[in-house]
mmCIF file of C-alpha atoms in Angstrom:
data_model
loop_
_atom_site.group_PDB
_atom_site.id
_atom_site.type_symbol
_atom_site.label_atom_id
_atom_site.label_comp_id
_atom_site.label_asym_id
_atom_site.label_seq_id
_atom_site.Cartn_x
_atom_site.Cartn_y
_atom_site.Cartn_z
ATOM 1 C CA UNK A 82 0.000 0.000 0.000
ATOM 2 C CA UNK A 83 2.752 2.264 0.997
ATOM 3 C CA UNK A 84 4.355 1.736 -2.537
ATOM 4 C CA UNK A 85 1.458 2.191 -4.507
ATOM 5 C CA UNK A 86 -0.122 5.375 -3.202
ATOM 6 C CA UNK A 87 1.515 8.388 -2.618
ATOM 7 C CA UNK A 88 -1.309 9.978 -0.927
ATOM 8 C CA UNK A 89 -2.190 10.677 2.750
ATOM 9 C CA UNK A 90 -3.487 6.846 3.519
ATOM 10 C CA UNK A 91 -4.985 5.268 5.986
ATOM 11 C CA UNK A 92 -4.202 1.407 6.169
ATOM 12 C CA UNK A 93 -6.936 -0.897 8.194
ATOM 13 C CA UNK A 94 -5.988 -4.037 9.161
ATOM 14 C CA UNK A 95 -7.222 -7.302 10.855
ATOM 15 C CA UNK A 96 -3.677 -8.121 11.441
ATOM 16 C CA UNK A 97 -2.376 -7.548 14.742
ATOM 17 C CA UNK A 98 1.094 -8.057 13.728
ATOM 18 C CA UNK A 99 0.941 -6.150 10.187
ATOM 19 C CA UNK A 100 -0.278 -3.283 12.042
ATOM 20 C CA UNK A 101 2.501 -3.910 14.749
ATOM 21 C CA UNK A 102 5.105 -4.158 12.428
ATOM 22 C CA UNK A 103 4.168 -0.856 10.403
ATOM 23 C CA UNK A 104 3.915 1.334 13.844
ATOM 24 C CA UNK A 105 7.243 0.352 14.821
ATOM 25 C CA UNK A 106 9.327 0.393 11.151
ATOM 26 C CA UNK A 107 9.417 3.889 10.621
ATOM 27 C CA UNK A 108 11.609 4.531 13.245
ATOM 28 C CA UNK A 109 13.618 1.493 13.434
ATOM 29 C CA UNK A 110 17.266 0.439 12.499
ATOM 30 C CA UNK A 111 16.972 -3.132 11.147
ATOM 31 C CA UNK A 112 20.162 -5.468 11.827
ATOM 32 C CA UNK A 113 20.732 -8.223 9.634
ATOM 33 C CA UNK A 114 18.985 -11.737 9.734
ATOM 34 C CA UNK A 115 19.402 -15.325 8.716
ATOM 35 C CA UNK A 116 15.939 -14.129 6.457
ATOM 36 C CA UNK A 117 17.097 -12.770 3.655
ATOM 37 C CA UNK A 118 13.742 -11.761 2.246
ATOM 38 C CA UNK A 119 12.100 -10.936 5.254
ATOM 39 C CA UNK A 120 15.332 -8.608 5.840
ATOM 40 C CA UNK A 121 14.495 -6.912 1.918
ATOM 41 C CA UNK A 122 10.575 -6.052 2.389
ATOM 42 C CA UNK A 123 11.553 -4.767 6.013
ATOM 43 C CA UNK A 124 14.188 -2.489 4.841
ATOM 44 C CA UNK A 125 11.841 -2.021 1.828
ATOM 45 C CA UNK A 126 9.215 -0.786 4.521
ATOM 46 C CA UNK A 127 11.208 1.405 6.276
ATOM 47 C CA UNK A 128 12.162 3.126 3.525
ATOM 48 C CA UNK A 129 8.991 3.794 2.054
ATOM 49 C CA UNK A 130 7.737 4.563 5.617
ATOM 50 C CA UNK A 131 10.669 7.300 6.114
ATOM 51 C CA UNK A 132 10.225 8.967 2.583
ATOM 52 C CA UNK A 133 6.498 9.892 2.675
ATOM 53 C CA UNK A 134 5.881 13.397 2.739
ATOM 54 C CA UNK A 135 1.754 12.653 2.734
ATOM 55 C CA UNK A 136 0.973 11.261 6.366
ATOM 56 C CA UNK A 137 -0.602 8.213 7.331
ATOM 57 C CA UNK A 138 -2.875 6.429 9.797
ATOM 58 C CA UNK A 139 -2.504 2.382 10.979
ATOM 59 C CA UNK A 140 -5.685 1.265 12.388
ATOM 60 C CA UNK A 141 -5.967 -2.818 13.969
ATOM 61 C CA UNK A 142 -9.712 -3.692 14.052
ATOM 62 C CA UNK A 143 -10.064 -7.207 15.849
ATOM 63 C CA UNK A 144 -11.155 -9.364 13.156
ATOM 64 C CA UNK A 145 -14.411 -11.432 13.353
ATOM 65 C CA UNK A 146 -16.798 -9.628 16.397
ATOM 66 C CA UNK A 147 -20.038 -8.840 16.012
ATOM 67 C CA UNK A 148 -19.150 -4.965 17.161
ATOM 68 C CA UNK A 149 -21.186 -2.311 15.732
ATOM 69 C CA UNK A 150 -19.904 0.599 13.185
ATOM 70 C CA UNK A 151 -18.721 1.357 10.144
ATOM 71 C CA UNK A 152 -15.300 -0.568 10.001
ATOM 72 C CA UNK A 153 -16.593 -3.173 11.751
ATOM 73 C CA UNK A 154 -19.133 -3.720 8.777
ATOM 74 C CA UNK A 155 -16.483 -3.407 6.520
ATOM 75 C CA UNK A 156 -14.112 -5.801 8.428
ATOM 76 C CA UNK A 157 -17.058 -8.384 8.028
ATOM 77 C CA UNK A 158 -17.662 -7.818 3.933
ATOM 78 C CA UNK A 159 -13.768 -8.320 3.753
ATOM 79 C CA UNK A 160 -14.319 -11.541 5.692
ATOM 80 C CA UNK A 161 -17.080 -12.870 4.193
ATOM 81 C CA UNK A 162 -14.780 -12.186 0.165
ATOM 82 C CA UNK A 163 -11.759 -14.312 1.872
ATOM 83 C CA UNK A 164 -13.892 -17.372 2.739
ATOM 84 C CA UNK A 165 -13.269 -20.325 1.122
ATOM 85 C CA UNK A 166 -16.009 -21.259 -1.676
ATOM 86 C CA UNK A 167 -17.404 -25.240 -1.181
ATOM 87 C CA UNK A 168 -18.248 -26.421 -4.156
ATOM 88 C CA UNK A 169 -21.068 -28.843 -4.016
ATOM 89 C CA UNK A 170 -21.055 -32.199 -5.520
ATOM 90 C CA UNK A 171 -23.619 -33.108 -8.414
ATOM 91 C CA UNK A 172 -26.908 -34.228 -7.653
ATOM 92 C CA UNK A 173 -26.601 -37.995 -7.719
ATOM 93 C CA UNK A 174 -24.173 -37.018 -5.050
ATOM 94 C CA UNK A 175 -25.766 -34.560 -3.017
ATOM 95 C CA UNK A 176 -28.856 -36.940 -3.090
ATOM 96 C CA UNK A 177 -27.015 -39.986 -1.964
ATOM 97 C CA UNK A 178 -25.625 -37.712 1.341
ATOM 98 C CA UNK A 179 -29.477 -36.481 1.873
ATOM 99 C CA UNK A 180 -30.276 -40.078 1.805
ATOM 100 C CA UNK A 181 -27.643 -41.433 4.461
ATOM 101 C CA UNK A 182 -28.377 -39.220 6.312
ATOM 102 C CA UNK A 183 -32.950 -38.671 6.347
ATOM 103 C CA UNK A 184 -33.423 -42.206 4.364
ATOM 104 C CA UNK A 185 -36.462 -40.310 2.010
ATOM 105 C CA UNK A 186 -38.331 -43.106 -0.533
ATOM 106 C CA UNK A 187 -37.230 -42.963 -4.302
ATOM 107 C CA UNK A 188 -40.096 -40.425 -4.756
ATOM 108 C CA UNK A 189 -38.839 -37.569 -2.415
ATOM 109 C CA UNK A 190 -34.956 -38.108 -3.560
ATOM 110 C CA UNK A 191 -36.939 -37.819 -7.273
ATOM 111 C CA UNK A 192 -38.961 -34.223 -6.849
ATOM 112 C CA UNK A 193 -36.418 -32.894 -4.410
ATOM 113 C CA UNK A 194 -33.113 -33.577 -6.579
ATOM 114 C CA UNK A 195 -34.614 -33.654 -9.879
ATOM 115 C CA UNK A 196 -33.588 -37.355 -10.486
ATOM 116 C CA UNK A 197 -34.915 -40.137 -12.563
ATOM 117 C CA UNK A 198 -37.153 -42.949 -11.233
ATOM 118 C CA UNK A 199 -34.410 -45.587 -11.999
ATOM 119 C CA UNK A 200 -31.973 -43.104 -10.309
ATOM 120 C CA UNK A 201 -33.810 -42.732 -6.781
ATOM 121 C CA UNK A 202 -34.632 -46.672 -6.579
ATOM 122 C CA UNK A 203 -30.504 -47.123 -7.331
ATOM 123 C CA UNK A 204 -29.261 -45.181 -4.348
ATOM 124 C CA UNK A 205 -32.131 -46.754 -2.028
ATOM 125 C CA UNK A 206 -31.037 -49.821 -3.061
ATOM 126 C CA UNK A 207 -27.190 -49.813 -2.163
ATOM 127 C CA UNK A 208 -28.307 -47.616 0.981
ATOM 128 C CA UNK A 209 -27.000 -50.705 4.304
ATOM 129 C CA UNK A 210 -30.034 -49.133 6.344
ATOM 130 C CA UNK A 211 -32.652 -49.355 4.170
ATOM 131 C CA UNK A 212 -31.739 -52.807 2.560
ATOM 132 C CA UNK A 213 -32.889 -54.337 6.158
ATOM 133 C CA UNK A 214 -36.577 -52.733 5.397
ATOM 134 C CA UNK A 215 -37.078 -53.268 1.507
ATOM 135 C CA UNK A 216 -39.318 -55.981 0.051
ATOM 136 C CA UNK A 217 -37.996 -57.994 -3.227
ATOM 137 C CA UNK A 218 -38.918 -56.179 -6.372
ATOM 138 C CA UNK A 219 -41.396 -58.195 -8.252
ATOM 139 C CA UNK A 220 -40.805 -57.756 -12.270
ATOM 140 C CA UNK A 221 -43.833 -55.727 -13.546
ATOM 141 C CA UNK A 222 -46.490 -57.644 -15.483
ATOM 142 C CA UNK A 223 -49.775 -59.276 -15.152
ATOM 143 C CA UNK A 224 -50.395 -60.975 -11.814
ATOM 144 C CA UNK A 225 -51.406 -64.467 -12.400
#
């Protein structure tokens, strides 16, 4: 950020240690460490931090409370963009979970996951729980 804008800036952060790190930089002298690279954006820091002539403002807002305001909001959007996405699996699959799980009759599984007759009686079929209740399917025809 410090790079990028040239401007008076205010940087808000959920990050107790970024915000840590910037407060105490600009006045710092850095010694040399085992890290090279952390030892490059450090010194990088400090000299960005000691060359501004616009001023700028490091605010730490405790990530995750339900606290009211403004930045609070924000600090919730942010969090809500950063989690991660679940993909969910197809609907054969999601209807085999629902059935593990509530056991519904080929029917239900059909209207609720938009599956074909053969489909639903499939995963009742393999379904361990329900094999103990079913009754032998007869082959369709005339009964004699």
């Amino acid at each position: 950020a410090f790079r990028k804008w040239s401007t008076p800036l205010n940087l808000i952060t959920d990050s107790a240690y970024v915000a840590g790190v910037v407060e105490r930089a600009e006045a710092s002298v850095l010694r040399h460490t085992s890290h090279a690279d952390l030892f490059a954006l450090l010194q990088e820091l400090v000299f960005l931090l000691t060359s501004r002539t616009h001023p700028y403002f490091v605010l730490h807002v405790r990530s995750h409370t339900s606290l009211p305001g403004f930045i609070a909001e924000g600090n919730r959007r942010a969090d809500m963009l950063t989690l991660p996405v679940q993909v969910l699996p197809d609907r054969i699959a999601q209807a085999k979970l629902s059935h593990s799980f509530f056991h519904q009759n080929a029917g239900g599984l059909k209207r609720q996951f938009g599956l074909t007759s053969q489909q639903a009686a499939n995963i009742i079929a393999v379904c361990p729980d329900c094999q103990k209740h079913s009754f032998p399917m007869a082959p369709g025809g005339v009964n004699p």
